[in-house]
Coordinates of C-alpha atoms in Angstrom, one line a residue:
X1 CA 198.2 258.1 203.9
X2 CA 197.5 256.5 206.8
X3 CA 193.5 255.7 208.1
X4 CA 194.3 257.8 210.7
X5 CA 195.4 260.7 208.6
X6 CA 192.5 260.3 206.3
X7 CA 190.3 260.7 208.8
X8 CA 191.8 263.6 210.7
X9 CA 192.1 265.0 206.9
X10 CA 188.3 265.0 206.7
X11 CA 187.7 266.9 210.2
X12 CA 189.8 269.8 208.4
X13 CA 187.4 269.8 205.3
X14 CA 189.2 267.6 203.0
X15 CA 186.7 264.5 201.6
X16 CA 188.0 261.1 203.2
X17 CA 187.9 257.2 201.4
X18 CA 184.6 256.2 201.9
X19 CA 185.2 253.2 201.6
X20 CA 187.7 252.6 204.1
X21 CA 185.6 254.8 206.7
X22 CA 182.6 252.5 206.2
X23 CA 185.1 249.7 206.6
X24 CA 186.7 251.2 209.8
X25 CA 182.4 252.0 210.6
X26 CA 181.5 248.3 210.2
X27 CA 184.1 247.4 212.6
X28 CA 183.1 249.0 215.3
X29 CA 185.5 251.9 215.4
X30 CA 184.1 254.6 217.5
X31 CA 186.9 257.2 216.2
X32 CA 185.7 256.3 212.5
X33 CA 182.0 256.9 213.6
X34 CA 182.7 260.4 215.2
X35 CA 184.4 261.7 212.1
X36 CA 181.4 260.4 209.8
X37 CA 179.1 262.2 211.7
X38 CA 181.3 265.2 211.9
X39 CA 180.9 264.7 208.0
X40 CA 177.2 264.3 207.8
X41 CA 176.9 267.5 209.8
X42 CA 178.5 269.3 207.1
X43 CA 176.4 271.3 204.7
X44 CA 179.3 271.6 201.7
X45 CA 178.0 270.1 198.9
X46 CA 181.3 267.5 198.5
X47 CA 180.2 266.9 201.8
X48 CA 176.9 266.4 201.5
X49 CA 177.4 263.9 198.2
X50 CA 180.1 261.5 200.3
X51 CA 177.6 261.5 202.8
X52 CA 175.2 259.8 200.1
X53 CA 177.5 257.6 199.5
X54 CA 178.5 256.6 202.4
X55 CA 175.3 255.5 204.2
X56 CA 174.6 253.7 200.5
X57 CA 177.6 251.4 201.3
X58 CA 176.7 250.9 204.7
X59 CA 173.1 250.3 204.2
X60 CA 173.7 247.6 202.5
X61 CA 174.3 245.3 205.8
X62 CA 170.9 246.3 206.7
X63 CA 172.4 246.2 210.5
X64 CA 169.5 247.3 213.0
X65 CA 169.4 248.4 216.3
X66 CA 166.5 249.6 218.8
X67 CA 166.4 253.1 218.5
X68 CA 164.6 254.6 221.3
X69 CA 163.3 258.5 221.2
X70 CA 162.9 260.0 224.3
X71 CA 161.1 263.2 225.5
X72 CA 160.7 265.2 229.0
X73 CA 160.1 268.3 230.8
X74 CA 162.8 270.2 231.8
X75 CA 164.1 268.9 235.8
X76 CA 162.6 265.6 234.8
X77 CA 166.2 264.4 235.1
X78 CA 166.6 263.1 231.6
X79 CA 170.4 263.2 232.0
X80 CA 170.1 261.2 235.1
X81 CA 167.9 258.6 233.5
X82 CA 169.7 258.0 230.4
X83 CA 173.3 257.4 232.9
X84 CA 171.7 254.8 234.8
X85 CA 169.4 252.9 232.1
X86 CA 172.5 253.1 230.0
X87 CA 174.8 251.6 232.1
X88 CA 172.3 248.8 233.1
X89 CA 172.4 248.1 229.3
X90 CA 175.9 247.8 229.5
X91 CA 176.4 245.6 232.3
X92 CA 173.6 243.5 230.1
X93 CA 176.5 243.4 227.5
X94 CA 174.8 245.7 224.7
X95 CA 176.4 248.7 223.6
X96 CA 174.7 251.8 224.1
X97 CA 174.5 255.2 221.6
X98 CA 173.3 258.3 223.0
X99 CA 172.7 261.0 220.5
X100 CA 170.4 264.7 220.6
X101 CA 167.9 266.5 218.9
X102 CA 167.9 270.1 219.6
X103 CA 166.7 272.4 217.5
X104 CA 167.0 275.9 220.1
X105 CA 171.4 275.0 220.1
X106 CA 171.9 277.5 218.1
X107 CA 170.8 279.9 221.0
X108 CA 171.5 277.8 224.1
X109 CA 173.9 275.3 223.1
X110 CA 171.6 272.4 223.9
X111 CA 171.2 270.8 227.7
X112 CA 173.3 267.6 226.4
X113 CA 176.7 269.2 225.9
X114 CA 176.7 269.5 229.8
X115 CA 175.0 266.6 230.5
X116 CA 177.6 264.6 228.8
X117 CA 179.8 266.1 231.7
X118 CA 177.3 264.6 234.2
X119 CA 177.0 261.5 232.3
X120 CA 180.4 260.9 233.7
X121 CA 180.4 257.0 234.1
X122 CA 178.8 256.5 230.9
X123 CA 180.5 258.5 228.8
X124 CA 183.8 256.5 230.3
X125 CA 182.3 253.1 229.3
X126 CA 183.8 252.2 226.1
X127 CA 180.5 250.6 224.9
X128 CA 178.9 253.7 224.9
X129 CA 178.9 256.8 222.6
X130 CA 177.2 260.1 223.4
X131 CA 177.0 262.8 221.1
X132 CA 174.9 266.0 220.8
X133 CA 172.9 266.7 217.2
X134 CA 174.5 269.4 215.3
X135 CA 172.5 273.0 215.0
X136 CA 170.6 274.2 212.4
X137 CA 168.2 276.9 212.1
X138 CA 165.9 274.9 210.4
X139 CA 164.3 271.9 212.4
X140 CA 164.4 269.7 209.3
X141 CA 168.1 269.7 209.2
X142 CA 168.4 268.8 212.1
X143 CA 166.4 265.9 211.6
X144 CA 168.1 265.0 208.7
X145 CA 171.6 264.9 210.0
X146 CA 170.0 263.3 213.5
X147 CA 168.4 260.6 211.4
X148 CA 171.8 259.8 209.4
X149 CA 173.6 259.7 212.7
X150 CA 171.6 257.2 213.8
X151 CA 171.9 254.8 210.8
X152 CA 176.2 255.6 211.2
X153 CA 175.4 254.3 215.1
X154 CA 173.1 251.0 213.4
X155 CA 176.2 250.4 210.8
X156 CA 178.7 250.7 214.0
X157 CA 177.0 247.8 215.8
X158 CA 175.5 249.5 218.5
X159 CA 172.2 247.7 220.1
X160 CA 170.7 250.2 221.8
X161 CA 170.2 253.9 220.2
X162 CA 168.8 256.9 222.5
X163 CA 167.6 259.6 220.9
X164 CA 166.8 262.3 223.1
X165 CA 164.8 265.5 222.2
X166 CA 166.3 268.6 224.1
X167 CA 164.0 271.1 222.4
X168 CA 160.3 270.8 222.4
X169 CA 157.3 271.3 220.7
X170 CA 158.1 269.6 216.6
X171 CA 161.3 268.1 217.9
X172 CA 159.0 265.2 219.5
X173 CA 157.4 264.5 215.9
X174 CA 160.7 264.6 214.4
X175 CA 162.3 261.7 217.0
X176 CA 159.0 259.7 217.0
X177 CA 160.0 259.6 212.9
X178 CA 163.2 257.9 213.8
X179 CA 162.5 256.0 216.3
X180 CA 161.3 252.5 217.1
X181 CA 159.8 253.3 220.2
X182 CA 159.1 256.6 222.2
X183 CA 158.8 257.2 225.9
X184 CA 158.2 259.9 227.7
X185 CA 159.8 261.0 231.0
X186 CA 157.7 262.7 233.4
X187 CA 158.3 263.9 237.3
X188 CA 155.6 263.7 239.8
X189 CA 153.2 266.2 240.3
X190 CA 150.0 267.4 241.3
X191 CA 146.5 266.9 239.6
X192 CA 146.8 269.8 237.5
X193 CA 150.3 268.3 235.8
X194 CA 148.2 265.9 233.5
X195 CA 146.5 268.9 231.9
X196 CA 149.8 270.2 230.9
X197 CA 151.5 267.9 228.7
X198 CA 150.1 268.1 225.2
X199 CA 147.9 265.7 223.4
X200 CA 149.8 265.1 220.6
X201 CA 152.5 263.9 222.6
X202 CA 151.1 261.2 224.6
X203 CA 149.6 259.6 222.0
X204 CA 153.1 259.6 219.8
X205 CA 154.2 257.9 223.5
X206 CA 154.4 254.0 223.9
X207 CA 155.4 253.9 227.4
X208 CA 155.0 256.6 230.0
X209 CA 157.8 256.7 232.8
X210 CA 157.0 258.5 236.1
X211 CA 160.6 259.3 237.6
X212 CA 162.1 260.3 240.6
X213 CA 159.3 257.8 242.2
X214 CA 161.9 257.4 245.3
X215 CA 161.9 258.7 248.9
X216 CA 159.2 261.3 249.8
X217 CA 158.1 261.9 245.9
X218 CA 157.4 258.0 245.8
X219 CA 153.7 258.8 247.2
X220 CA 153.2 261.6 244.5
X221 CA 155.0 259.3 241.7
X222 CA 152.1 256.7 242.3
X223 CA 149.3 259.1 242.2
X224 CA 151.2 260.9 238.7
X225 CA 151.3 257.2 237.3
X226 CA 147.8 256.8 237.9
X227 CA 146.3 259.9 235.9
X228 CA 148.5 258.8 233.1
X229 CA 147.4 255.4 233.1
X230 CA 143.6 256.5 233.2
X231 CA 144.5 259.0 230.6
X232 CA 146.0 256.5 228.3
X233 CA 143.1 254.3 228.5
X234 CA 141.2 256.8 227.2
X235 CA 142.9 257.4 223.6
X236 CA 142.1 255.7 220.6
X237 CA 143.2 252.1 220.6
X238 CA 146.6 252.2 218.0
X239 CA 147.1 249.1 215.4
X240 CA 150.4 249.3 216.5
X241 CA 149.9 248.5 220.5
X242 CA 149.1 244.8 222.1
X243 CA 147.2 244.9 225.0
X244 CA 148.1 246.9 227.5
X245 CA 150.1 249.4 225.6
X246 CA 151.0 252.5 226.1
X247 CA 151.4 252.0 229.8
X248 CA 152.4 253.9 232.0
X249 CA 155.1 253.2 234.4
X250 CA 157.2 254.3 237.6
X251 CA 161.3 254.8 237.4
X252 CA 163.8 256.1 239.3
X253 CA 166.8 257.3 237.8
X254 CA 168.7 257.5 241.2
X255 CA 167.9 254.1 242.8
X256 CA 167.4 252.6 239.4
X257 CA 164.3 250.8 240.7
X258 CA 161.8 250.3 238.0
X259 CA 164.3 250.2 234.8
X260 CA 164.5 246.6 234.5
X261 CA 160.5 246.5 234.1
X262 CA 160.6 249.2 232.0
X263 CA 163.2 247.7 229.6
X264 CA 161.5 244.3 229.7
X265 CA 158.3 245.9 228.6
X266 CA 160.2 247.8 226.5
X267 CA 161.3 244.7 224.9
X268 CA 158.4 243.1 224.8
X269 CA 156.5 246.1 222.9
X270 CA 159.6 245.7 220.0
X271 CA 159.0 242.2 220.1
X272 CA 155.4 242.0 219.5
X273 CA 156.0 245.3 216.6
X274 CA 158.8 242.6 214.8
X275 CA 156.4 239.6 214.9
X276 CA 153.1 241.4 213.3
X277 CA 155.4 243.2 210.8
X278 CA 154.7 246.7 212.5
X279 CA 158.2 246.7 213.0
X280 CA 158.9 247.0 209.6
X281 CA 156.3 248.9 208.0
X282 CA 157.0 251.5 210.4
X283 CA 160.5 252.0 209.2
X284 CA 159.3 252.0 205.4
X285 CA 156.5 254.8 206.6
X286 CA 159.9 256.8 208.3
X287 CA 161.9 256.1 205.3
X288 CA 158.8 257.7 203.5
X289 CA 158.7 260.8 205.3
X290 CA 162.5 261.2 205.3
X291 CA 162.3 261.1 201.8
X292 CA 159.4 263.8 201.2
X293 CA 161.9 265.7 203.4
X294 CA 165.1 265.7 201.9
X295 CA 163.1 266.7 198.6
X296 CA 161.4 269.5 200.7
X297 CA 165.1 270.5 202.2
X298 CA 166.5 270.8 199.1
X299 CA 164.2 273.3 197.4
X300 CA 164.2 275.4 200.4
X301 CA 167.8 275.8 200.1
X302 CA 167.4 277.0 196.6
X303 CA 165.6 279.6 197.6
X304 CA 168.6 280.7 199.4
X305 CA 171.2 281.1 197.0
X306 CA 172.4 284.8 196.1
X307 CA 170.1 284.6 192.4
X308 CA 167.0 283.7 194.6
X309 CA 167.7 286.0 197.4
X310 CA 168.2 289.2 194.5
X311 CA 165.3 288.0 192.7
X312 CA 162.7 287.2 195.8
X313 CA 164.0 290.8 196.7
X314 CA 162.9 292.3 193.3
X315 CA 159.4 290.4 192.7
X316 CA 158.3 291.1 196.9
X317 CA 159.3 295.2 195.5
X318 CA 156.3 294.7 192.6
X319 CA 154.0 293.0 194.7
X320 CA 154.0 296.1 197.5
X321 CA 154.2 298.3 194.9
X322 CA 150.8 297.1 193.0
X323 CA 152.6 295.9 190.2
X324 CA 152.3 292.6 190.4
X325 CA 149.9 290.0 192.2
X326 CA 151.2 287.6 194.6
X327 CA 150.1 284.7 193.2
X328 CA 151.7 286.3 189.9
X329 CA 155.1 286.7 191.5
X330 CA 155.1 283.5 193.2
X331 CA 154.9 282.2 189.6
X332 CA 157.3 284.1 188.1
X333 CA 160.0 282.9 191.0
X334 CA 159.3 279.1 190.3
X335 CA 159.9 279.2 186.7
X336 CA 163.4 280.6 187.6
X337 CA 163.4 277.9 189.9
X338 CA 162.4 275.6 187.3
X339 CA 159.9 274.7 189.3
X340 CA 156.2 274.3 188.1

């Protein structure tokens, strides 16, 4: 069988040679990259295991890009932004990944499976590979399978990773754990704009970019940038940050002026993070987290085989009915667990 056929094999649910994907991976095969994630999306257990072994093998060349997590409000023209800034990377000569988090595709579908349609010059650029996270309906599997998309995108050479958040609220923790750097896209607006965007958010963000700051929203751009500088100032300095960081910065996405500042401060920040070993602490505090959530996946999705379903069903009936405390039930259903 040919590599071709083994990989067309594994997008109709047969397991395909690992080894020979990671090889095909390694060597910068985008075809080979889109069928690994296609497997990494997969929940079947065979799956799941090649997976494992998979991102073992590849780990191994410790490739690494700059992965980049990126967050907005809806009409901030995220879509926009990650066209142009994309293919300035290109005509730089790095090769450019675009991948998405989106936890509400389940319902909607997620904003990036059209805005891969108006990403029409990037997604033709043959250094460049755009491709929308998978759904779940829980916001940890998402991450998961985000996060090992990433590393596929590391493995494949690519320089540049773009993660984009397309849902909101936990999706922007979940990015800012994969991610080297975060920005934050923002559109110009009044006063009252700065007292909508969430604390928690600005301080995850290492550079704030003001866009559409072009024609007759170039005034309001300046005054937006402004609040968010003086806000920044204000939060606790970060161990992580030289001086001067998080900034905040104008962009626009339709003129591209602004983007090569922001990618040379962009570069900058990364620098400074590899030379005072944040860089890499950082990535042992993701691998960290990632870990306590795989563990905390995989007991939730014991819980929903048929034998924990039936018996869940049968300890809630006692605890309604009197017969049984809460805290007594909840024991009963981890020793079947083997848990506790």
């Amino acid at each position: 069988m040919s590599a071709a056929d083994k990989s067309t094999g594994a997008a109709r649910g047969a397991v395909p040679d690992i080894e020979d994907l990671a090889a095909r991976i390694l060597n910068g095969e985008r075809r080979a990259l889109a069928r690994a994630i296609t497997l990494v999306e997969s929940g079947r257990a065979d799956h799941r295991e090649a997976t494992t072994r998979l991102l073992d093998l590849l780990a191994r060349e410790n490739r690494q890009s700059l992965r980049i997590g990126l967050s907005g409000t809806p009409g901030v023209g995220k879509s926009t932004f990650i066209e142009s800034f994309g293919m300035m990377l290109i005509a730089a000569g790095l090769r450019v990944a675009v991948l998405a988090v989106d936890p509400s595709s389940t319902r909607s579908g997620g904003s990036i499976l059209g805005d891969k349609t108006r990403m029409e010059h990037l997604s033709r650029e043959k250094n460049a590979f755009i491709r929308p996270s998978p759904s779940q309906t829980h916001l940890g599997g998402v991450g998961r399978r985000s996060r090992e998309a990433v590393a596929l995108c590391e493995a494949a050479g690519f320089d540049v990773v773009l993660i984009e958040t397309v849902g909101v609220g936990q999706s922007e923790t979940v990015v800012s754990e994969m991610s080297d750097l975060f920005l934050l896209l923002l559109a110009p607006a009044g006063g009252d704009e700065l007292q909508g965007v969430k604390r928690g958010i600005m301080e995850m963000a290492d550079i704030i970019l003001v866009n559409k700051a072009d024609g007759d929203l170039k005034p309001a751009a300046t005054r937006t940038c402004a609040d968010y500088a003086g806000a920044l100032r204000l939060l606790r300095k970060r161990p992580q940050d030289p001086d001067g960081y998080p900034k905040a910065l104008m962009v626009s996405a339709a003129t591209r002026d602004g983007l090569e500042t922001a990618w040379d401060d962009m570069q900058t920040l990364a620098d400074w993070r590899r030379e005072n070993g944040h860089w890499q602490r950082r990535r042992g505090e993701q691998a960290r987290y990632w870990f306590g959530e795989d563990v905390r996946q995989a007991l939730l999705a014991r819980l929903e085989t048929p034998w924990a379903q039936s018996r869940m069903a049968d300890l809630s009936e006692d605890v309604a009915a009197g017969r049984l405390t809460p805290a007594a039930a909840a024991k009963d259903m981890l020793a079947g667990l083997g848990v506790g």
